[in-house]
PDB file of C-alpha atoms in Angstrom:
ATOM      1  CA  UNK J  20      32.918  24.618  -9.060  1.00  0.00           C
ATOM      2  CA  UNK J  21      36.400  23.739 -10.355  1.00  0.00           C
ATOM      3  CA  UNK J  22      38.462  26.429 -11.993  1.00  0.00           C
ATOM      4  CA  UNK J  23      39.682  25.663 -15.511  1.00  0.00           C
ATOM      5  CA  UNK J  24      43.284  24.567 -15.726  1.00  0.00           C
ATOM      6  CA  UNK J  25      45.509  27.208 -17.265  1.00  0.00           C
ATOM      7  CA  UNK J  26      49.000  26.287 -18.303  1.00  0.00           C
ATOM      8  CA  UNK J  27      51.814  28.767 -18.953  1.00  0.00           C
ATOM      9  CA  UNK J  28      53.919  27.289 -21.737  1.00  0.00           C
ATOM     10  CA  UNK J  29      57.394  28.225 -22.850  1.00  0.00           C
ATOM     11  CA  UNK J  30      57.985  29.398 -26.393  1.00  0.00           C
ATOM     12  CA  UNK J  31      58.893  25.924 -27.648  1.00  0.00           C
ATOM     13  CA  UNK J  32      56.635  23.844 -25.378  1.00  0.00           C
ATOM     14  CA  UNK J  33      53.784  21.889 -26.894  1.00  0.00           C
ATOM     15  CA  UNK J  34      50.822  21.103 -24.643  1.00  0.00           C
ATOM     16  CA  UNK J  35      50.329  17.401 -24.071  1.00  0.00           C
ATOM     17  CA  UNK J  36      48.850  15.126 -21.481  1.00  0.00           C
ATOM     18  CA  UNK J  37      50.773  12.175 -22.918  1.00  0.00           C
ATOM     19  CA  UNK J  38      53.600  12.067 -20.390  1.00  0.00           C
ATOM     20  CA  UNK J  39      55.177   8.664 -21.120  1.00  0.00           C
ATOM     21  CA  UNK J  40      58.071   9.925 -23.251  1.00  0.00           C
ATOM     22  CA  UNK J  41      58.845  12.932 -20.995  1.00  0.00           C
ATOM     23  CA  UNK J  42      58.777  10.648 -17.947  1.00  0.00           C
ATOM     24  CA  UNK J  43      61.224   8.257 -19.579  1.00  0.00           C
ATOM     25  CA  UNK J  44      63.491  11.172 -20.535  1.00  0.00           C
ATOM     26  CA  UNK J  45      63.440  12.563 -17.000  1.00  0.00           C
ATOM     27  CA  UNK J  46      64.040   9.116 -15.518  1.00  0.00           C
ATOM     28  CA  UNK J  47      67.089   8.725 -17.755  1.00  0.00           C
ATOM     29  CA  UNK J  48      68.398  12.103 -16.616  1.00  0.00           C
ATOM     30  CA  UNK J  49      67.818  11.214 -12.962  1.00  0.00           C
ATOM     31  CA  UNK J  50      69.604   7.882 -13.431  1.00  0.00           C
ATOM     32  CA  UNK J  51      72.545   9.597 -15.097  1.00  0.00           C
ATOM     33  CA  UNK J  52      72.819  12.337 -12.465  1.00  0.00           C
ATOM     34  CA  UNK J  53      72.262  10.320  -9.269  1.00  0.00           C
ATOM     35  CA  UNK J  54      75.743   8.782  -9.381  1.00  0.00           C
ATOM     36  CA  UNK J  55      74.595   5.173  -9.114  1.00  0.00           C
ATOM     37  CA  UNK J  56      74.746   2.394 -11.660  1.00  0.00           C
ATOM     38  CA  UNK J  57      71.507   0.967 -12.996  1.00  0.00           C
ATOM     39  CA  UNK J  58      72.175  -2.203 -11.045  1.00  0.00           C
ATOM     40  CA  UNK J  59      72.577  -0.192  -7.830  1.00  0.00           C
ATOM     41  CA  UNK J  60      69.337   1.686  -8.513  1.00  0.00           C
ATOM     42  CA  UNK J  61      67.468  -1.577  -9.127  1.00  0.00           C
ATOM     43  CA  UNK J  62      68.896  -3.011  -5.887  1.00  0.00           C
ATOM     44  CA  UNK J  63      67.826   0.105  -3.989  1.00  0.00           C
ATOM     45  CA  UNK J  64      64.366  -0.033  -5.545  1.00  0.00           C
ATOM     46  CA  UNK J  65      63.988  -3.708  -4.603  1.00  0.00           C
ATOM     47  CA  UNK J  66      65.132  -2.995  -1.025  1.00  0.00           C
ATOM     48  CA  UNK J  67      62.735  -0.050  -0.675  1.00  0.00           C
ATOM     49  CA  UNK J  68      59.883  -2.013  -2.236  1.00  0.00           C
ATOM     50  CA  UNK J  69      60.427  -4.893   0.176  1.00  0.00           C
ATOM     51  CA  UNK J  70      60.628  -2.533   3.171  1.00  0.00           C
ATOM     52  CA  UNK J  71      57.429  -0.669   2.249  1.00  0.00           C
ATOM     53  CA  UNK J  72      55.422  -3.563   0.799  1.00  0.00           C
ATOM     54  CA  UNK J  73      55.352  -2.364  -2.815  1.00  0.00           C
ATOM     55  CA  UNK J  74      55.221  -4.988  -5.561  1.00  0.00           C
ATOM     56  CA  UNK J  75      57.203  -3.418  -8.396  1.00  0.00           C
ATOM     57  CA  UNK J  76      56.516  -6.072 -11.018  1.00  0.00           C
ATOM     58  CA  UNK J  77      53.633  -8.280 -12.005  1.00  0.00           C
ATOM     59  CA  UNK J  78      53.631 -11.949 -12.903  1.00  0.00           C
ATOM     60  CA  UNK J  79      55.902 -14.606 -11.436  1.00  0.00           C
ATOM     61  CA  UNK J  80      58.860 -12.305 -10.920  1.00  0.00           C
ATOM     62  CA  UNK J  81      59.255 -11.213  -7.295  1.00  0.00           C
ATOM     63  CA  UNK J  82      61.907  -8.554  -7.808  1.00  0.00           C
ATOM     64  CA  UNK J  83      62.577  -5.837 -10.347  1.00  0.00           C
ATOM     65  CA  UNK J  84      65.249  -6.847 -12.852  1.00  0.00           C
ATOM     66  CA  UNK J  85      67.693  -4.618 -14.690  1.00  0.00           C
ATOM     67  CA  UNK J  86      66.085  -5.783 -17.948  1.00  0.00           C
ATOM     68  CA  UNK J  87      62.637  -4.557 -16.892  1.00  0.00           C
ATOM     69  CA  UNK J  88      64.151  -1.337 -15.558  1.00  0.00           C
ATOM     70  CA  UNK J  89      65.852  -0.783 -18.922  1.00  0.00           C
ATOM     71  CA  UNK J  90      62.462  -1.120 -20.653  1.00  0.00           C
ATOM     72  CA  UNK J  91      60.995   1.469 -18.282  1.00  0.00           C
ATOM     73  CA  UNK J  92      63.817   3.840 -19.269  1.00  0.00           C
ATOM     74  CA  UNK J  93      63.763   3.197 -23.032  1.00  0.00           C
ATOM     75  CA  UNK J  94      62.045   6.209 -24.709  1.00  0.00           C
ATOM     76  CA  UNK J  95      61.394   4.109 -27.822  1.00  0.00           C
ATOM     77  CA  UNK J  96      59.481   1.449 -25.898  1.00  0.00           C
ATOM     78  CA  UNK J  97      56.313   3.388 -25.127  1.00  0.00           C
ATOM     79  CA  UNK J  98      54.271   0.272 -24.320  1.00  0.00           C
ATOM     80  CA  UNK J  99      56.432  -0.508 -21.273  1.00  0.00           C
ATOM     81  CA  UNK J 100      56.516   2.225 -18.659  1.00  0.00           C
ATOM     82  CA  UNK J 101      57.091   2.422 -14.952  1.00  0.00           C
ATOM     83  CA  UNK J 102      53.915   1.557 -13.020  1.00  0.00           C
ATOM     84  CA  UNK J 103      52.389   4.275 -10.877  1.00  0.00           C
ATOM     85  CA  UNK J 104      53.097   2.344  -7.669  1.00  0.00           C
ATOM     86  CA  UNK J 105      56.809   2.229  -8.567  1.00  0.00           C
ATOM     87  CA  UNK J 106      57.206   5.998  -9.102  1.00  0.00           C
ATOM     88  CA  UNK J 107      57.739   6.908  -5.423  1.00  0.00           C
ATOM     89  CA  UNK J 108      60.137   3.977  -5.064  1.00  0.00           C
ATOM     90  CA  UNK J 109      62.145   5.197  -8.068  1.00  0.00           C
ATOM     91  CA  UNK J 110      62.188   8.762  -6.689  1.00  0.00           C
ATOM     92  CA  UNK J 111      63.418   7.529  -3.312  1.00  0.00           C
ATOM     93  CA  UNK J 112      66.090   5.345  -4.930  1.00  0.00           C
ATOM     94  CA  UNK J 113      67.576   8.165  -7.027  1.00  0.00           C
ATOM     95  CA  UNK J 114      66.734  10.822  -4.395  1.00  0.00           C
ATOM     96  CA  UNK J 115      64.965  13.054  -6.918  1.00  0.00           C
ATOM     97  CA  UNK J 116      61.309  13.934  -7.607  1.00  0.00           C
ATOM     98  CA  UNK J 117      61.675  15.005 -11.242  1.00  0.00           C
ATOM     99  CA  UNK J 118      59.295  12.257 -12.391  1.00  0.00           C
ATOM    100  CA  UNK J 119      56.497  13.500 -10.143  1.00  0.00           C
ATOM    101  CA  UNK J 120      57.162  17.057 -11.352  1.00  0.00           C
ATOM    102  CA  UNK J 121      56.869  15.785 -14.942  1.00  0.00           C
ATOM    103  CA  UNK J 122      53.459  14.296 -14.123  1.00  0.00           C
ATOM    104  CA  UNK J 123      52.238  17.525 -12.529  1.00  0.00           C
ATOM    105  CA  UNK J 124      53.563  20.034 -15.091  1.00  0.00           C
ATOM    106  CA  UNK J 125      50.927  19.408 -17.851  1.00  0.00           C
ATOM    107  CA  UNK J 126      48.249  20.334 -15.314  1.00  0.00           C
ATOM    108  CA  UNK J 127      49.944  23.623 -14.480  1.00  0.00           C
ATOM    109  CA  UNK J 128      51.234  22.339 -11.142  1.00  0.00           C
ATOM    110  CA  UNK J 129      54.679  22.007  -9.658  1.00  0.00           C
ATOM    111  CA  UNK J 130      56.283  20.224  -6.754  1.00  0.00           C
ATOM    112  CA  UNK J 131      57.779  22.297  -3.945  1.00  0.00           C
ATOM    113  CA  UNK J 132      60.228  21.131  -1.315  1.00  0.00           C
ATOM    114  CA  UNK J 133      60.133  22.009   2.394  1.00  0.00           C
ATOM    115  CA  UNK J 134      62.153  25.211   1.938  1.00  0.00           C
ATOM    116  CA  UNK J 135      59.914  26.447  -0.901  1.00  0.00           C
ATOM    117  CA  UNK J 136      56.847  25.587   1.184  1.00  0.00           C
ATOM    118  CA  UNK J 137      58.212  27.667   4.054  1.00  0.00           C
ATOM    119  CA  UNK J 138      58.864  30.549   1.656  1.00  0.00           C
ATOM    120  CA  UNK J 139      55.298  30.314   0.369  1.00  0.00           C
ATOM    121  CA  UNK J 140      53.949  30.284   3.923  1.00  0.00           C
ATOM    122  CA  UNK J 141      56.145  33.290   4.771  1.00  0.00           C
ATOM    123  CA  UNK J 142      54.898  35.186   1.693  1.00  0.00           C
ATOM    124  CA  UNK J 143      51.287  34.421   2.583  1.00  0.00           C
ATOM    125  CA  UNK J 144      51.847  35.624   6.154  1.00  0.00           C
ATOM    126  CA  UNK J 145      53.480  38.815   4.832  1.00  0.00           C
ATOM    127  CA  UNK J 146      50.491  39.429   2.541  1.00  0.00           C
ATOM    128  CA  UNK J 147      48.122  38.864   5.481  1.00  0.00           C
ATOM    129  CA  UNK J 148      50.099  41.398   7.537  1.00  0.00           C
ATOM    130  CA  UNK J 149      49.917  43.956   4.711  1.00  0.00           C
ATOM    131  CA  UNK J 150      46.159  43.478   4.463  1.00  0.00           C
ATOM    132  CA  UNK J 151      45.713  43.866   8.240  1.00  0.00           C
ATOM    133  CA  UNK J 152      47.882  47.015   8.163  1.00  0.00           C
ATOM    134  CA  UNK J 153      45.656  48.432   5.399  1.00  0.00           C
ATOM    135  CA  UNK J 154      42.603  47.807   7.566  1.00  0.00           C
ATOM    136  CA  UNK J 155      44.291  49.449  10.577  1.00  0.00           C
ATOM    137  CA  UNK J 156      45.245  52.519   8.508  1.00  0.00           C
ATOM    138  CA  UNK J 157      41.693  52.814   7.162  1.00  0.00           C
ATOM    139  CA  UNK J 158      40.204  52.594  10.662  1.00  0.00           C
ATOM    140  CA  UNK J 159      42.768  55.100  11.988  1.00  0.00           C
ATOM    141  CA  UNK J 160      41.861  57.548   9.235  1.00  0.00           C
ATOM    142  CA  UNK J 161      38.203  57.295  10.228  1.00  0.00           C
ATOM    143  CA  UNK J 162      38.924  58.082  13.873  1.00  0.00           C
TER     144      UNK J 162
END
């Protein structure tokens, strides 16, 4: 049986599963902070999409345009958002996973990188060792 999802919210956070506006806000931040122009990001996205066989746009257009990219970023244009298949391409182009984190956060999840994963594995191993030591001490006391 699945456990219910519990979400720890900050004082000013409002729970929502409508992530379009937050995604657009995070995308804008990532664009601003990655150090590339929007044109460079679109070029990178098109190159990555071609290399990995991802069609970023529908219709007759073969490549993502800056105009379409601008609509994906515009927080006031909620009817036009980045397609799911383009999210990993965007993340790779700007070298950030903030968008994926934004998708996961309303479900009480977060994204961890390799270093954090190693820390979690280390902590789990340490907890396992503590538990085994408790068992050893209990057995020793019974001897």
